[in-house]
């Protein structure tokens, strides 16, 4: 207690001795550069390089293969069909495929089964369910927020994805929204912050423009080109935005009646200022309308690039610009021509999110294996280092000798941990509980955020107070939950909807149950050593509950919890 009081006294004393107008001096750390803003997009898509030694499914592969050729890298082989069907289901719909879905895919004789599966999954309702969590993180969608109806923002995001709404229209609607969320659900974007102009400035510049302008809120950015005036000028476009009470409802009974206010968005359409690119609004535009017009216009050097980079990062494990919120002249793209090609393709497709996803998913780059096939290789061949084309720094990173930038190759698919939602819903799929009990076993898209004390919060779902990357490190509480939590224990029990129970009732024999269980849970058939191990444990089959133990063991493997 004494230490706490002493710290408080010192804080008050030193705060009192610093002039209110004093600004920290970051002159030693701020970059000295002539160019502050990204180059404009080219007027036409960059020409994809010719592939000499690598096959290409589409122009994405040509841009990526050019770097392989430059650094003499041999990429991994394509992933197996079993790996692909599992990867595609998880990345597009957020759940593992069932045994029937895996079998149907593997038995398909068409040579276009990968493109066909991609089209089928992008058209499924679960596409919107899964990607609602992704966009919900970025837009900081809380299930409960004072002002709008419960879950109304999530429904708006989900419906926008389901109908594949133009991305520029979607963003325009949210920034310019007026009225109440019940009548105009896009207003949730503003109501989420009750019209706070500082929070909305941070959100719009980070989510839609990929910039960390928030670090210039109180002073010039200490490590980037942004100045405090950039933040202040962008903030002015929100000036006058208010959220007064639009209506009130009384809820409860005679003993506990209370009044709930619902707010509406008004104002914010008259102020004018300068954008951080030093541009000014067009004549006749002001306030939030001017801001939205400038953000979504095709000439904006950030908007389309940031959007396609976010999709690339989500599917490929890292962005062409990394981190995705780090767009700056100081942080160039690993493949700038590819980024521009994708951005212009996005604009030309009328800002079609599914179109960009389809291009990435169909590329050989996305379909490379995570597992090395045994060919002895280094990340960058030693000859490239000896020839002076590549530098290896003291930390083991490979840098381009000419530019000094890190070398990013995308020559293999990184192994990625499932998100909390993917893990939760894949356990539901594996154990037959998906949408079985709407109240107890709801899919992640129906669960309330933040879920700090629940399964999703335990496995890294953020509280959505700020825009932040998810934590991917495993924790002891996570391991304990999967080892002995009620969710997993009931799931693997032989309840009526458990697939194992159904197969036993149908008279399926032990070897076939094991084959189906592996396909249903890991999307592959068991290896001979695994068959022998399980056979010894199951014995003569007189103890069917032992199948629950096998199921539990498979869900607790790294192979189940990771996407490869």
PDB file of N, CA, C and O in Angstrom, residues 186-234:
ATOM      1  N   UNK A 186     -25.684  -0.431 -40.709  1.00  0.00           N
ATOM      2  CA  UNK A 186     -24.318   0.060 -40.916  1.00  0.00           C
ATOM      3  C   UNK A 186     -23.928   1.081 -39.851  1.00  0.00           C
ATOM      4  O   UNK A 186     -22.740   1.305 -39.595  1.00  0.00           O
ATOM      5  N   UNK A 187     -24.928   1.693 -39.204  1.00  0.00           N
ATOM      6  CA  UNK A 187     -24.652   2.688 -38.161  1.00  0.00           C
ATOM      7  C   UNK A 187     -23.947   2.082 -36.961  1.00  0.00           C
ATOM      8  O   UNK A 187     -23.386   2.816 -36.129  1.00  0.00           O
ATOM      9  N   UNK A 188     -23.948   0.758 -36.840  1.00  0.00           N
ATOM     10  CA  UNK A 188     -23.254   0.104 -35.740  1.00  0.00           C
ATOM     11  C   UNK A 188     -21.773   0.468 -35.692  1.00  0.00           C
ATOM     12  O   UNK A 188     -21.172   0.510 -34.619  1.00  0.00           O
ATOM     13  N   UNK A 189     -21.177   0.703 -36.851  1.00  0.00           N
ATOM     14  CA  UNK A 189     -19.755   1.046 -36.896  1.00  0.00           C
ATOM     15  C   UNK A 189     -19.476   2.302 -36.082  1.00  0.00           C
ATOM     16  O   UNK A 189     -18.449   2.398 -35.390  1.00  0.00           O
ATOM     17  N   UNK A 190     -20.378   3.274 -36.136  1.00  0.00           N
ATOM     18  CA  UNK A 190     -20.212   4.523 -35.399  1.00  0.00           C
ATOM     19  C   UNK A 190     -20.770   4.403 -33.982  1.00  0.00           C
ATOM     20  O   UNK A 190     -20.168   4.888 -33.025  1.00  0.00           O
ATOM     21  N   UNK A 191     -21.892   3.718 -33.839  1.00  0.00           N
ATOM     22  CA  UNK A 191     -22.498   3.561 -32.518  1.00  0.00           C
ATOM     23  C   UNK A 191     -21.609   2.751 -31.589  1.00  0.00           C
ATOM     24  O   UNK A 191     -21.642   2.941 -30.373  1.00  0.00           O
ATOM     25  N   UNK A 192     -20.791   1.855 -32.167  1.00  0.00           N
ATOM     26  CA  UNK A 192     -19.901   1.053 -31.344  1.00  0.00           C
ATOM     27  C   UNK A 192     -19.017   1.932 -30.462  1.00  0.00           C
ATOM     28  O   UNK A 192     -18.635   1.563 -29.349  1.00  0.00           O
ATOM     29  N   UNK A 193     -18.649   3.111 -30.965  1.00  0.00           N
ATOM     30  CA  UNK A 193     -17.819   4.056 -30.212  1.00  0.00           C
ATOM     31  C   UNK A 193     -18.600   5.280 -29.761  1.00  0.00           C
ATOM     32  O   UNK A 193     -17.992   6.272 -29.346  1.00  0.00           O
ATOM     33  N   UNK A 194     -19.937   5.218 -29.875  1.00  0.00           N
ATOM     34  CA  UNK A 194     -20.788   6.342 -29.488  1.00  0.00           C
ATOM     35  C   UNK A 194     -20.334   7.634 -30.154  1.00  0.00           C
ATOM     36  O   UNK A 194     -20.367   8.717 -29.578  1.00  0.00           O
ATOM     37  N   UNK A 195     -19.835   7.518 -31.395  1.00  0.00           N
ATOM     38  CA  UNK A 195     -19.443   8.692 -32.158  1.00  0.00           C
ATOM     39  C   UNK A 195     -18.149   9.337 -31.718  1.00  0.00           C
ATOM     40  O   UNK A 195     -17.847  10.459 -32.156  1.00  0.00           O
ATOM     41  N   UNK A 196     -17.357   8.657 -30.891  1.00  0.00           N
ATOM     42  CA  UNK A 196     -16.083   9.218 -30.431  1.00  0.00           C
ATOM     43  C   UNK A 196     -15.150   9.434 -31.613  1.00  0.00           C
ATOM     44  O   UNK A 196     -14.726   8.474 -32.265  1.00  0.00           O
ATOM     45  N   UNK A 197     -14.821  10.703 -31.904  1.00  0.00           N
ATOM     46  CA  UNK A 197     -14.068  11.006 -33.121  1.00  0.00           C
ATOM     47  C   UNK A 197     -12.645  10.475 -33.079  1.00  0.00           C
ATOM     48  O   UNK A 197     -12.068  10.137 -34.122  1.00  0.00           O
ATOM     49  N   UNK A 198     -12.040  10.383 -31.910  1.00  0.00           N
ATOM     50  CA  UNK A 198     -10.682   9.841 -31.816  1.00  0.00           C
ATOM     51  C   UNK A 198     -10.674   8.353 -32.148  1.00  0.00           C
ATOM     52  O   UNK A 198      -9.857   7.882 -32.958  1.00  0.00           O
ATOM     53  N   UNK A 199     -11.581   7.602 -31.517  1.00  0.00           N
ATOM     54  CA  UNK A 199     -11.638   6.161 -31.780  1.00  0.00           C
ATOM     55  C   UNK A 199     -11.983   5.862 -33.234  1.00  0.00           C
ATOM     56  O   UNK A 199     -11.442   4.931 -33.846  1.00  0.00           O
ATOM     57  N   UNK A 200     -12.890   6.630 -33.804  1.00  0.00           N
ATOM     58  CA  UNK A 200     -13.295   6.407 -35.188  1.00  0.00           C
ATOM     59  C   UNK A 200     -12.189   6.776 -36.168  1.00  0.00           C
ATOM     60  O   UNK A 200     -12.040   6.134 -37.219  1.00  0.00           O
ATOM     61  N   UNK A 201     -11.382   7.776 -35.837  1.00  0.00           N
ATOM     62  CA  UNK A 201     -10.235   8.118 -36.679  1.00  0.00           C
ATOM     63  C   UNK A 201      -9.221   6.986 -36.673  1.00  0.00           C
ATOM     64  O   UNK A 201      -8.689   6.586 -37.723  1.00  0.00           O
ATOM     65  N   UNK A 202      -8.949   6.441 -35.497  1.00  0.00           N
ATOM     66  CA  UNK A 202      -8.019   5.314 -35.386  1.00  0.00           C
ATOM     67  C   UNK A 202      -8.541   4.117 -36.168  1.00  0.00           C
ATOM     68  O   UNK A 202      -7.795   3.466 -36.918  1.00  0.00           O
ATOM     69  N   UNK A 203      -9.835   3.808 -35.999  1.00  0.00           N
ATOM     70  CA  UNK A 203     -10.409   2.629 -36.648  1.00  0.00           C
ATOM     71  C   UNK A 203     -10.388   2.736 -38.167  1.00  0.00           C
ATOM     72  O   UNK A 203      -9.982   1.801 -38.864  1.00  0.00           O
ATOM     73  N   UNK A 204     -10.812   3.871 -38.712  1.00  0.00           N
ATOM     74  CA  UNK A 204     -10.882   3.995 -40.168  1.00  0.00           C
ATOM     75  C   UNK A 204      -9.499   3.975 -40.811  1.00  0.00           C
ATOM     76  O   UNK A 204      -9.305   3.367 -41.862  1.00  0.00           O
ATOM     77  N   UNK A 205      -8.534   4.644 -40.195  1.00  0.00           N
ATOM     78  CA  UNK A 205      -7.199   4.679 -40.802  1.00  0.00           C
ATOM     79  C   UNK A 205      -6.477   3.349 -40.662  1.00  0.00           C
ATOM     80  O   UNK A 205      -5.713   2.960 -41.549  1.00  0.00           O
ATOM     81  N   UNK A 206      -6.741   2.615 -39.587  1.00  0.00           N
ATOM     82  CA  UNK A 206      -6.063   1.330 -39.410  1.00  0.00           C
ATOM     83  C   UNK A 206      -6.721   0.220 -40.223  1.00  0.00           C
ATOM     84  O   UNK A 206      -6.042  -0.540 -40.928  1.00  0.00           O
ATOM     85  N   UNK A 207      -8.047   0.099 -40.146  1.00  0.00           N
ATOM     86  CA  UNK A 207      -8.734  -1.014 -40.808  1.00  0.00           C
ATOM     87  C   UNK A 207      -8.747  -0.855 -42.320  1.00  0.00           C
ATOM     88  O   UNK A 207      -8.424  -1.786 -43.058  1.00  0.00           O
ATOM     89  N   UNK A 208      -9.105   0.328 -42.805  1.00  0.00           N
ATOM     90  CA  UNK A 208      -9.313   0.513 -44.240  1.00  0.00           C
ATOM     91  C   UNK A 208      -8.074   1.032 -44.969  1.00  0.00           C
ATOM     92  O   UNK A 208      -7.980   0.883 -46.188  1.00  0.00           O
ATOM     93  N   UNK A 209      -7.130   1.638 -44.232  1.00  0.00           N
ATOM     94  CA  UNK A 209      -5.947   2.220 -44.868  1.00  0.00           C
ATOM     95  C   UNK A 209      -4.649   1.611 -44.363  1.00  0.00           C
ATOM     96  O   UNK A 209      -3.574   1.970 -44.845  1.00  0.00           O
ATOM     97  N   UNK A 210      -4.730   0.700 -43.405  1.00  0.00           N
ATOM     98  CA  UNK A 210      -3.552  -0.045 -42.969  1.00  0.00           C
ATOM     99  C   UNK A 210      -2.466   0.785 -42.319  1.00  0.00           C
ATOM    100  O   UNK A 210      -1.304   0.379 -42.326  1.00  0.00           O
ATOM    101  N   UNK A 211      -2.810   1.936 -41.762  1.00  0.00           N
ATOM    102  CA  UNK A 211      -1.797   2.823 -41.183  1.00  0.00           C
ATOM    103  C   UNK A 211      -1.975   2.927 -39.672  1.00  0.00           C
ATOM    104  O   UNK A 211      -3.088   2.851 -39.155  1.00  0.00           O
ATOM    105  N   UNK A 212      -0.856   3.145 -38.984  1.00  0.00           N
ATOM    106  CA  UNK A 212      -0.863   3.277 -37.529  1.00  0.00           C
ATOM    107  C   UNK A 212      -0.876   4.750 -37.142  1.00  0.00           C
ATOM    108  O   UNK A 212       0.025   5.245 -36.472  1.00  0.00           O
ATOM    109  N   UNK A 213      -1.918   5.432 -37.557  1.00  0.00           N
ATOM    110  CA  UNK A 213      -2.019   6.858 -37.263  1.00  0.00           C
ATOM    111  C   UNK A 213      -2.267   7.109 -35.775  1.00  0.00           C
ATOM    112  O   UNK A 213      -2.062   8.211 -35.283  1.00  0.00           O
ATOM    113  N   UNK A 214      -2.714   6.064 -35.066  1.00  0.00           N
ATOM    114  CA  UNK A 214      -2.985   6.237 -33.640  1.00  0.00           C
ATOM    115  C   UNK A 214      -1.729   6.609 -32.862  1.00  0.00           C
ATOM    116  O   UNK A 214      -1.818   7.249 -31.811  1.00  0.00           O
ATOM    117  N   UNK A 215      -0.553   6.225 -33.389  1.00  0.00           N
ATOM    118  CA  UNK A 215       0.694   6.564 -32.710  1.00  0.00           C
ATOM    119  C   UNK A 215       1.071   8.035 -32.905  1.00  0.00           C
ATOM    120  O   UNK A 215       2.081   8.488 -32.366  1.00  0.00           O
ATOM    121  N   UNK A 216       0.289   8.759 -33.698  1.00  0.00           N
ATOM    122  CA  UNK A 216       0.506  10.198 -33.876  1.00  0.00           C
ATOM    123  C   UNK A 216      -0.642  10.996 -33.273  1.00  0.00           C
ATOM    124  O   UNK A 216      -0.851  12.152 -33.623  1.00  0.00           O
ATOM    125  N   UNK A 217      -1.358  10.385 -32.350  1.00  0.00           N
ATOM    126  CA  UNK A 217      -2.512  11.045 -31.756  1.00  0.00           C
ATOM    127  C   UNK A 217      -2.102  12.169 -30.800  1.00  0.00           C
ATOM    128  O   UNK A 217      -2.722  13.233 -30.773  1.00  0.00           O
ATOM    129  N   UNK A 218      -1.050  11.937 -30.020  1.00  0.00           N
ATOM    130  CA  UNK A 218      -0.626  12.911 -29.004  1.00  0.00           C
ATOM    131  C   UNK A 218       0.670  13.630 -29.379  1.00  0.00           C
ATOM    132  O   UNK A 218       1.027  14.625 -28.754  1.00  0.00           O
ATOM    133  N   UNK A 219       1.382  13.089 -30.355  1.00  0.00           N
ATOM    134  CA  UNK A 219       2.661  13.665 -30.779  1.00  0.00           C
ATOM    135  C   UNK A 219       3.031  13.036 -32.112  1.00  0.00           C
ATOM    136  O   UNK A 219       2.379  12.079 -32.551  1.00  0.00           O
ATOM    137  N   UNK A 220       4.025  13.541 -32.773  1.00  0.00           N
ATOM    138  CA  UNK A 220       4.489  12.934 -34.023  1.00  0.00           C
ATOM    139  C   UNK A 220       4.887  11.481 -33.766  1.00  0.00           C
ATOM    140  O   UNK A 220       5.419  11.140 -32.704  1.00  0.00           O
ATOM    141  N   UNK A 221       4.622  10.630 -34.759  1.00  0.00           N
ATOM    142  CA  UNK A 221       4.978   9.216 -34.622  1.00  0.00           C
ATOM    143  C   UNK A 221       6.483   9.095 -34.401  1.00  0.00           C
ATOM    144  O   UNK A 221       7.280   9.656 -35.154  1.00  0.00           O
ATOM    145  N   UNK A 222       6.905   8.347 -33.360  1.00  0.00           N
ATOM    146  CA  UNK A 222       8.344   8.294 -33.061  1.00  0.00           C
ATOM    147  C   UNK A 222       9.170   7.498 -34.063  1.00  0.00           C
ATOM    148  O   UNK A 222      10.383   7.690 -34.147  1.00  0.00           O
ATOM    149  N   UNK A 223       8.532   6.594 -34.847  1.00  0.00           N
ATOM    150  CA  UNK A 223       9.311   5.728 -35.728  1.00  0.00           C
ATOM    151  C   UNK A 223       8.800   5.710 -37.167  1.00  0.00           C
ATOM    152  O   UNK A 223       9.315   4.959 -37.986  1.00  0.00           O
ATOM    153  N   UNK A 224       7.783   6.490 -37.469  1.00  0.00           N
ATOM    154  CA  UNK A 224       7.229   6.491 -38.819  1.00  0.00           C
ATOM    155  C   UNK A 224       7.063   7.938 -39.285  1.00  0.00           C
ATOM    156  O   UNK A 224       7.389   8.873 -38.563  1.00  0.00           O
ATOM    157  N   UNK A 225       6.521   8.103 -40.490  1.00  0.00           N
ATOM    158  CA  UNK A 225       6.475   9.428 -41.100  1.00  0.00           C
ATOM    159  C   UNK A 225       5.299  10.270 -40.625  1.00  0.00           C
ATOM    160  O   UNK A 225       5.241  11.467 -40.911  1.00  0.00           O
ATOM    161  N   UNK A 226       4.339   9.669 -39.903  1.00  0.00           N
ATOM    162  CA  UNK A 226       3.107  10.376 -39.567  1.00  0.00           C
ATOM    163  C   UNK A 226       3.349  11.453 -38.507  1.00  0.00           C
ATOM    164  O   UNK A 226       4.105  11.257 -37.554  1.00  0.00           O
ATOM    165  N   UNK A 227       2.660  12.573 -38.689  1.00  0.00           N
ATOM    166  CA  UNK A 227       2.766  13.688 -37.757  1.00  0.00           C
ATOM    167  C   UNK A 227       1.442  13.865 -37.019  1.00  0.00           C
ATOM    168  O   UNK A 227       0.396  13.401 -37.474  1.00  0.00           O
ATOM    169  N   UNK A 228       1.499  14.561 -35.900  1.00  0.00           N
ATOM    170  CA  UNK A 228       0.285  14.771 -35.123  1.00  0.00           C
ATOM    171  C   UNK A 228      -0.766  15.522 -35.929  1.00  0.00           C
ATOM    172  O   UNK A 228      -1.962  15.271 -35.789  1.00  0.00           O
ATOM    173  N   UNK A 229      -0.343  16.402 -36.802  1.00  0.00           N
ATOM    174  CA  UNK A 229      -1.306  17.138 -37.617  1.00  0.00           C
ATOM    175  C   UNK A 229      -2.058  16.207 -38.561  1.00  0.00           C
ATOM    176  O   UNK A 229      -3.213  16.488 -38.927  1.00  0.00           O
ATOM    177  N   UNK A 230      -1.428  15.084 -38.966  1.00  0.00           N
ATOM    178  CA  UNK A 230      -2.132  14.111 -39.809  1.00  0.00           C
ATOM    179  C   UNK A 230      -3.331  13.536 -39.052  1.00  0.00           C
ATOM    180  O   UNK A 230      -4.434  13.422 -39.604  1.00  0.00           O
ATOM    181  N   UNK A 231      -3.097  13.170 -37.797  1.00  0.00           N
ATOM    182  CA  UNK A 231      -4.198  12.627 -36.994  1.00  0.00           C
ATOM    183  C   UNK A 231      -5.270  13.686 -36.771  1.00  0.00           C
ATOM    184  O   UNK A 231      -6.463  13.425 -36.945  1.00  0.00           O
ATOM    185  N   UNK A 232      -4.839  14.867 -36.400  1.00  0.00           N
ATOM    186  CA  UNK A 232      -5.803  15.928 -36.099  1.00  0.00           C
ATOM    187  C   UNK A 232      -6.664  16.281 -37.314  1.00  0.00           C
ATOM    188  O   UNK A 232      -7.879  16.497 -37.199  1.00  0.00           O
ATOM    189  N   UNK A 233      -6.023  16.332 -38.483  1.00  0.00           N
ATOM    190  CA  UNK A 233      -6.781  16.680 -39.689  1.00  0.00           C
ATOM    191  C   UNK A 233      -7.767  15.572 -40.069  1.00  0.00           C
ATOM    192  O   UNK A 233      -8.898  15.856 -40.500  1.00  0.00           O
ATOM    193  N   UNK A 234      -7.353  14.311 -39.914  1.00  0.00           N
ATOM    194  CA  UNK A 234      -8.272  13.209 -40.212  1.00  0.00           C
ATOM    195  C   UNK A 234      -9.415  13.163 -39.195  1.00  0.00           C
ATOM    196  O   UNK A 234     -10.552  12.809 -39.540  1.00  0.00           O
TER     197      UNK A 234
END
